[in-house]
Tab-separated table of C-alpha atoms in Angstrom:
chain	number	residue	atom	x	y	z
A	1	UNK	CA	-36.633	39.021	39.325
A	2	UNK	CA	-39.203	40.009	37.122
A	3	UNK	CA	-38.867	43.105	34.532
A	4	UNK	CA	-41.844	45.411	33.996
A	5	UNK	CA	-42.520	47.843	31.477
A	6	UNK	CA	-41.953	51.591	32.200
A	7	UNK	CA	-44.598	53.080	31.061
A	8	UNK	CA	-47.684	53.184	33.123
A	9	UNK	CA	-46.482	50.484	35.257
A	10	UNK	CA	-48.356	50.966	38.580
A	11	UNK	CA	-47.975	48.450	41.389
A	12	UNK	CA	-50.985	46.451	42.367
A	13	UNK	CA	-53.183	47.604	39.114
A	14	UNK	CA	-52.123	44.097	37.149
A	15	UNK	CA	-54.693	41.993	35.562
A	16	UNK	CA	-54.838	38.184	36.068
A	17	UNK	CA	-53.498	37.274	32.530
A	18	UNK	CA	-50.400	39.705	33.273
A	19	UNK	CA	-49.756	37.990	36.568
A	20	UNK	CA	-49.865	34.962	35.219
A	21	UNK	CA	-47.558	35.624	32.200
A	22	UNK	CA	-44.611	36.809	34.457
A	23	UNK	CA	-44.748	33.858	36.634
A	24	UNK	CA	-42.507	31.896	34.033
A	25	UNK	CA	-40.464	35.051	34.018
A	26	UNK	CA	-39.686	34.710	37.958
A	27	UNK	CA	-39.294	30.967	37.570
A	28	UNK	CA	-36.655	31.262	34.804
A	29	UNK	CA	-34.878	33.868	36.518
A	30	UNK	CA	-34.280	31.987	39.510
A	31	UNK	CA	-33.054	28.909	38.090
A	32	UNK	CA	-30.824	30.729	36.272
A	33	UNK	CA	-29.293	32.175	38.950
A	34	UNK	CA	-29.067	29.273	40.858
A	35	UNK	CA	-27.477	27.356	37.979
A	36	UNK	CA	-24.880	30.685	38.572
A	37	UNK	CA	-24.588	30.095	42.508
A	38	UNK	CA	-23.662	26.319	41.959
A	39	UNK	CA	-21.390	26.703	39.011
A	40	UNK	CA	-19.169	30.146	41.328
A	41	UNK	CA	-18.769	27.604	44.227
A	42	UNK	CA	-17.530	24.546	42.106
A	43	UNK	CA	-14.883	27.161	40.383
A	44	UNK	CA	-13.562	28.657	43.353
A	45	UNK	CA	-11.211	26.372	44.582
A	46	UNK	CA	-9.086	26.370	41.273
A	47	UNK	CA	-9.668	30.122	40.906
A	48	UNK	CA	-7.461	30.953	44.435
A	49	UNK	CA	-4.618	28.888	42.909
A	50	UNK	CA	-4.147	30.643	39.401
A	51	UNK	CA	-1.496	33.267	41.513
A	52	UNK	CA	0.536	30.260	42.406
A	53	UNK	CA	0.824	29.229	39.394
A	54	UNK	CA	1.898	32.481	37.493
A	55	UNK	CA	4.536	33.060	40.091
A	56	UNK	CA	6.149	30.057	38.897
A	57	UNK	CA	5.896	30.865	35.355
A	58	UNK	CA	7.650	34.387	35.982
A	59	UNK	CA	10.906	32.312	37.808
A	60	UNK	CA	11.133	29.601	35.470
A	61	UNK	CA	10.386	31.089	31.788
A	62	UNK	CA	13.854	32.195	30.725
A	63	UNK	CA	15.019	28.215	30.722
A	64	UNK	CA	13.122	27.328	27.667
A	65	UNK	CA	15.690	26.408	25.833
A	66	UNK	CA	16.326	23.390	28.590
A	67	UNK	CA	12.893	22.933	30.515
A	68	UNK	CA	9.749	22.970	29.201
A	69	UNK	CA	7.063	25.415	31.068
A	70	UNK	CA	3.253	25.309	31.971
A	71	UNK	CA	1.518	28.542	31.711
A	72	UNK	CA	-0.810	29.371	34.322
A	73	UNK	CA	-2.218	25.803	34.160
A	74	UNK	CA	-4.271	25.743	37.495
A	75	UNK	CA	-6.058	29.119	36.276
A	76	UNK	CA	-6.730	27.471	33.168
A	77	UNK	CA	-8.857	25.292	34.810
A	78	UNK	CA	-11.643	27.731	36.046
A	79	UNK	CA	-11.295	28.917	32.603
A	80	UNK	CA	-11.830	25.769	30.884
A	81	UNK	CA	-14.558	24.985	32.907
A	82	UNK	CA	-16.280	27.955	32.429
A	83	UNK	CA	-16.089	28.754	28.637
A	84	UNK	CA	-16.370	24.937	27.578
A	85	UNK	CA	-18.320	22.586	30.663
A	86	UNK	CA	-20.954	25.442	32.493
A	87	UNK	CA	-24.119	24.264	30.258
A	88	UNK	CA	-26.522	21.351	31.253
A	89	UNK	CA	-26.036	19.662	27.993
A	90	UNK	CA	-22.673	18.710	29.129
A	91	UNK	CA	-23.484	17.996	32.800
A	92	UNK	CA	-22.511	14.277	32.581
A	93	UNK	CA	-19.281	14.785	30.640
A	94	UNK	CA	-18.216	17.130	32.799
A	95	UNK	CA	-18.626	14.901	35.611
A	96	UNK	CA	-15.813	12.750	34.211
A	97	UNK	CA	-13.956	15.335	33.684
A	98	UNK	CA	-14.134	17.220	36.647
A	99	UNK	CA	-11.576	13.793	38.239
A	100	UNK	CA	-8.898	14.207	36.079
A	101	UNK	CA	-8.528	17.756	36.522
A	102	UNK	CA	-8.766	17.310	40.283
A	103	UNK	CA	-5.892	14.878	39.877
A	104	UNK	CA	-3.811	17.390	37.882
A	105	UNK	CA	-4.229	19.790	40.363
A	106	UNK	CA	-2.831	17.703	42.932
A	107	UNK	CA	0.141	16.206	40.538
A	108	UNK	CA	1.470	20.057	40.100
A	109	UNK	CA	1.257	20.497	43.883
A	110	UNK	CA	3.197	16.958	44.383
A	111	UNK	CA	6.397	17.232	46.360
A	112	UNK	CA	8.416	14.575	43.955
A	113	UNK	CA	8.954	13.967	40.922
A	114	UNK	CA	7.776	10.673	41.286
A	115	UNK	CA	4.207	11.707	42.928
A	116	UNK	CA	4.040	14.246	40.015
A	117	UNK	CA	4.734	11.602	37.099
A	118	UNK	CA	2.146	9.241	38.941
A	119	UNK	CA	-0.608	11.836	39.259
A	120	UNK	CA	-0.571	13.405	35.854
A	121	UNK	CA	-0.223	9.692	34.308
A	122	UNK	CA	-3.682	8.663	36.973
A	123	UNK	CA	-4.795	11.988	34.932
A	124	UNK	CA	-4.833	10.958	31.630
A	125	UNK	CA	-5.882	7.338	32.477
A	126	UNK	CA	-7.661	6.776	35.433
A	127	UNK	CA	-8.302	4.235	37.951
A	128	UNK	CA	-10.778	1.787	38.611
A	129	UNK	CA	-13.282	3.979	39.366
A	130	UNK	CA	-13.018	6.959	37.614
A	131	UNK	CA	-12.076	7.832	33.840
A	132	UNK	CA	-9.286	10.319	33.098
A	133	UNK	CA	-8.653	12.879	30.397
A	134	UNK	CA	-8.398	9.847	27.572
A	135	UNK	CA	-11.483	8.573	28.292
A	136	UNK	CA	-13.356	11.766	28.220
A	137	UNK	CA	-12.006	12.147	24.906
A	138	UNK	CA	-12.784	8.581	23.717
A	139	UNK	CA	-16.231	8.370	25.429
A	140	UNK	CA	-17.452	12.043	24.775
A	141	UNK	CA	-15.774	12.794	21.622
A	142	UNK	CA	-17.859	15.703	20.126
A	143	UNK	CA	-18.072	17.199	23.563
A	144	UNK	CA	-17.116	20.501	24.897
A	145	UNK	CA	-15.402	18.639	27.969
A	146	UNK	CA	-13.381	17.004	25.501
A	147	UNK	CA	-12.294	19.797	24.043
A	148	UNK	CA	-11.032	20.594	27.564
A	149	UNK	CA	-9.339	17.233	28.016
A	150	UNK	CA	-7.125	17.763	25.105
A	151	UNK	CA	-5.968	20.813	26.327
A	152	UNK	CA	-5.532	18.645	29.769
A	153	UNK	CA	-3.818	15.468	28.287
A	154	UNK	CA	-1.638	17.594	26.318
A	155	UNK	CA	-0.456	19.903	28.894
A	156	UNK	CA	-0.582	16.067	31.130
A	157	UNK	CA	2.104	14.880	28.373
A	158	UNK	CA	4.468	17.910	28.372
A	159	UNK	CA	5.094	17.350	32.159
A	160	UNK	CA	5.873	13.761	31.453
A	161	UNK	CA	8.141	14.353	28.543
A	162	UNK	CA	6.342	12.722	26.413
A	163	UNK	CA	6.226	15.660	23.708
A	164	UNK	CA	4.901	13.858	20.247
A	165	UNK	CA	1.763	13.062	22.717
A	166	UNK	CA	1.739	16.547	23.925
A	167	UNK	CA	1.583	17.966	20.318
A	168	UNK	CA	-0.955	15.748	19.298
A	169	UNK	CA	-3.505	16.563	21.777
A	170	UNK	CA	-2.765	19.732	22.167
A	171	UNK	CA	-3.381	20.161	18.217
A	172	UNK	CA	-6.671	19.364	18.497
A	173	UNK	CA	-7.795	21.784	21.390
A	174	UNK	CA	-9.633	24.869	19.824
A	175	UNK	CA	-10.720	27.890	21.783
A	176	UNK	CA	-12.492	31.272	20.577
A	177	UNK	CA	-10.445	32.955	23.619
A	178	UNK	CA	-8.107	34.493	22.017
A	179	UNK	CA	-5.400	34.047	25.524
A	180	UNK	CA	-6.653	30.574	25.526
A	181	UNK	CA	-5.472	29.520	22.159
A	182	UNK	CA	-2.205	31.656	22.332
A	183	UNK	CA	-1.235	29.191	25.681
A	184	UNK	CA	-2.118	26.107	23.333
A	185	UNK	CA	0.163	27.255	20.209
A	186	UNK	CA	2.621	28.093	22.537
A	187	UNK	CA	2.511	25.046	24.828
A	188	UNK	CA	3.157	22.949	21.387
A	189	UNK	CA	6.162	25.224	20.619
A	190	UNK	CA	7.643	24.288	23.997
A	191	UNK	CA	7.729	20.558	22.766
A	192	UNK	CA	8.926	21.506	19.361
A	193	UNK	CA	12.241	23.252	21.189
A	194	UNK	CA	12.189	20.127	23.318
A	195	UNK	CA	11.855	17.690	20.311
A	196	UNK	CA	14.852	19.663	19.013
A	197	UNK	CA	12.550	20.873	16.220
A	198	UNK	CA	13.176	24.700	16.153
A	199	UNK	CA	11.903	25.505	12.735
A	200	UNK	CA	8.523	24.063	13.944
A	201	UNK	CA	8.618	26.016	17.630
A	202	UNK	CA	9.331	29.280	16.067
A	203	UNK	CA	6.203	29.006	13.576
A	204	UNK	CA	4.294	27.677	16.588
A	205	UNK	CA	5.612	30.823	18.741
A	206	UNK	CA	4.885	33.016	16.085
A	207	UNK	CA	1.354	32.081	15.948
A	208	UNK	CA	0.648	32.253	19.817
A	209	UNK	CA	2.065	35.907	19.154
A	210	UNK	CA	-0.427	36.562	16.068
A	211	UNK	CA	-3.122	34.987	18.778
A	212	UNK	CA	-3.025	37.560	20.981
A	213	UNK	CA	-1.240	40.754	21.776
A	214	UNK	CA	-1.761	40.997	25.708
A	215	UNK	CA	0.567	41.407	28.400
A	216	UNK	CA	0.073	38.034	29.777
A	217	UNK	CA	1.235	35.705	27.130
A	218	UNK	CA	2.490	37.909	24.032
A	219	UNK	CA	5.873	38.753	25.738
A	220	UNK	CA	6.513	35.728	27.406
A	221	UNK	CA	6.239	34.080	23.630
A	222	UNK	CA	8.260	37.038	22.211
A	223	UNK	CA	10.844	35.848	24.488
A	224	UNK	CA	10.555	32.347	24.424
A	225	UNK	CA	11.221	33.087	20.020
A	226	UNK	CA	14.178	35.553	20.572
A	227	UNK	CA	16.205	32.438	22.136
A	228	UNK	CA	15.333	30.118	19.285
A	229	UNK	CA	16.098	32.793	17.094
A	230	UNK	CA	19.050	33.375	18.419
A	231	UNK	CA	20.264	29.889	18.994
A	232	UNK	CA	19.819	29.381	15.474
A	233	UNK	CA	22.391	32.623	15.181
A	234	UNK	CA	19.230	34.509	13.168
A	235	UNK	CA	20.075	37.448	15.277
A	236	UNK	CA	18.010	40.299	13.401
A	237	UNK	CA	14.956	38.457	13.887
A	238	UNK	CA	16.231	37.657	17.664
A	239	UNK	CA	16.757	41.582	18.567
A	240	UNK	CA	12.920	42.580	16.908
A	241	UNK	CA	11.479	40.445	19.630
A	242	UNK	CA	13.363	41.573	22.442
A	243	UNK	CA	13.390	45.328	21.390
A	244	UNK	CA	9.354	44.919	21.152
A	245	UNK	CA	9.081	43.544	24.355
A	246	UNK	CA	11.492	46.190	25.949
A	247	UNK	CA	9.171	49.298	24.070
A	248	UNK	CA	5.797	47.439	24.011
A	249	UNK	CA	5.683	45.423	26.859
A	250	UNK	CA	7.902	47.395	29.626
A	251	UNK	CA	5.951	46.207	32.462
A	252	UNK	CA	6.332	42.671	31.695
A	253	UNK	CA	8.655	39.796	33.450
A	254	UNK	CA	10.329	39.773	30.195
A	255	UNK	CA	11.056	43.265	29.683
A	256	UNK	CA	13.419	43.625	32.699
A	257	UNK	CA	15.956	41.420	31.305
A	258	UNK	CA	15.348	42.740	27.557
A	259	UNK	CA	18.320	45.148	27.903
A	260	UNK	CA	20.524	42.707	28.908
A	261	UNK	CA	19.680	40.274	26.098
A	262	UNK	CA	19.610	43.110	23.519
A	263	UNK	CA	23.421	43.714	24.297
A	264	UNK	CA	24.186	40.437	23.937
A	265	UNK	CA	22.852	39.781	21.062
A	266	UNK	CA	24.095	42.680	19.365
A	267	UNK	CA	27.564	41.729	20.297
A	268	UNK	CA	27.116	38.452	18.519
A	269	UNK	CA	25.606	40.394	15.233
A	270	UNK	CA	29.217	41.975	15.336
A	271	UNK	CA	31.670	39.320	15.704
């Protein structure tokens, strides 16, 4: 699409050496939009699962003290993609990448536990043909895809229990996205609480809080810190979280079991 100048543009009075200086305009344009067109329909796929994904979060986030939980992982992966692989500088890492993730995918979708623990370990290593999430990393260190595949191996580890891995990577993962990083921090505070390290998941809570304030992942946090709080019997510092989730966040998952926590709580401040 080419962009003329408003004032005394008139259609069909250009000279030749106009014409021919907007040509590269019109060729730009439209390879830029066709770059746009192939990178929507590669991202499409994982975009229609993110919904999936967040249901489960809602039904399974109150068990952090016993299960460790994956936030909106599948959306993550358009996201990923987007901010970190979308640029032709990075079209052959992301090529390797683009496997592994695949293979993620399909491990959080397995029926067993068994299928799952197989597909996210093909994830991280690969088969014979194809290089997972560790070889990204190894083979395209300085990359932008393997920034994403530390985000990937980590979250890869959590599932398989494997939590010192899971910090590790997940360390090293480093977004400007403000929701991005806050699901990293936290992610490595859900393998501190399952390394029985709660000094180190509360600071790593408290910094996926500082990360972001939005409705997605700040209460969920905020929740996830009022139980370690509390099972560490710091009870002021448990009721702050859950009364700012209950006034700040009403709307949220967390918020409509706030109350109920609140009066607990209190009743153990008393006794």
């Amino acid at each position: 699409m080419s962009v003329y100048k408003k004032n005394n543009y008139r259609p069909g009075r250009q000279t030749k050496k106009e014409r021919e200086q907007e040509e590269p305009t019109k060729e730009l344009t439209s390879e830029q939009l066709s770059h746009e067109s192939t990178t929507a329909e590669v991202f499409q796929t994982l975009d229609e699962k993110a919904g999936k994904t967040e249901a489960w979060v809602q039904r399974n986030q109150r068990s952090i003290l016993l299960t460790v939980v994956a936030v909106v992982v599948v959306g993550l992966g358009y996201m990923l993609y987007k901010q970190f692989v979308s640029t032709p500088r990075e079209t052959e890492a992301s090529e390797k990448l683009s496997f592994a993730l695949t293979v993620f995918d399909e491990a959080l979708n397995a029926p067993t536990t068994a299928q799952r623990d197989s597909l996210f370990t093909l994830s991280l290593n690969g088969d014979k043909s194809h290089g997972g999430f560790l070889q990204v990393i190894k083979d395209y260190s300085s990359s932008k895809a393997a920034n994403v595949a530390y985000y990937s191996a980590g979250m890869a580890y959590l599932q398989l229990n494997k939590y010192k891995e899971a910090v590790t990577h997940l360390d090293k993962f480093s977004s400007e996205d403000p929701i991005l990083s806050a699901l990293a921090l936290g992610n490595i505070g859900d393998a501190f609480v399952a390394l029985k390290q709660p000094k180190e998941a509360m600071d790593y809570y408290k910094k996926a809080i500082d990360k972001s304030d939005n409705t997605l992942t700040a209460p969920i946090y905020m929740n996830k810190a009022a139980l370690v709080a509390e099972e560490q019997k710091n009870y002021k510092e448990a009721l702050e979280y859950l009364e700012k989730i209950k006034n700040d966040y009403p709307k949220s998952q967390e918020a409509t079991s706030a109350d109920m926590q609140i009066s607990r709580v209190k009743t153990l401040m008393n006794q």
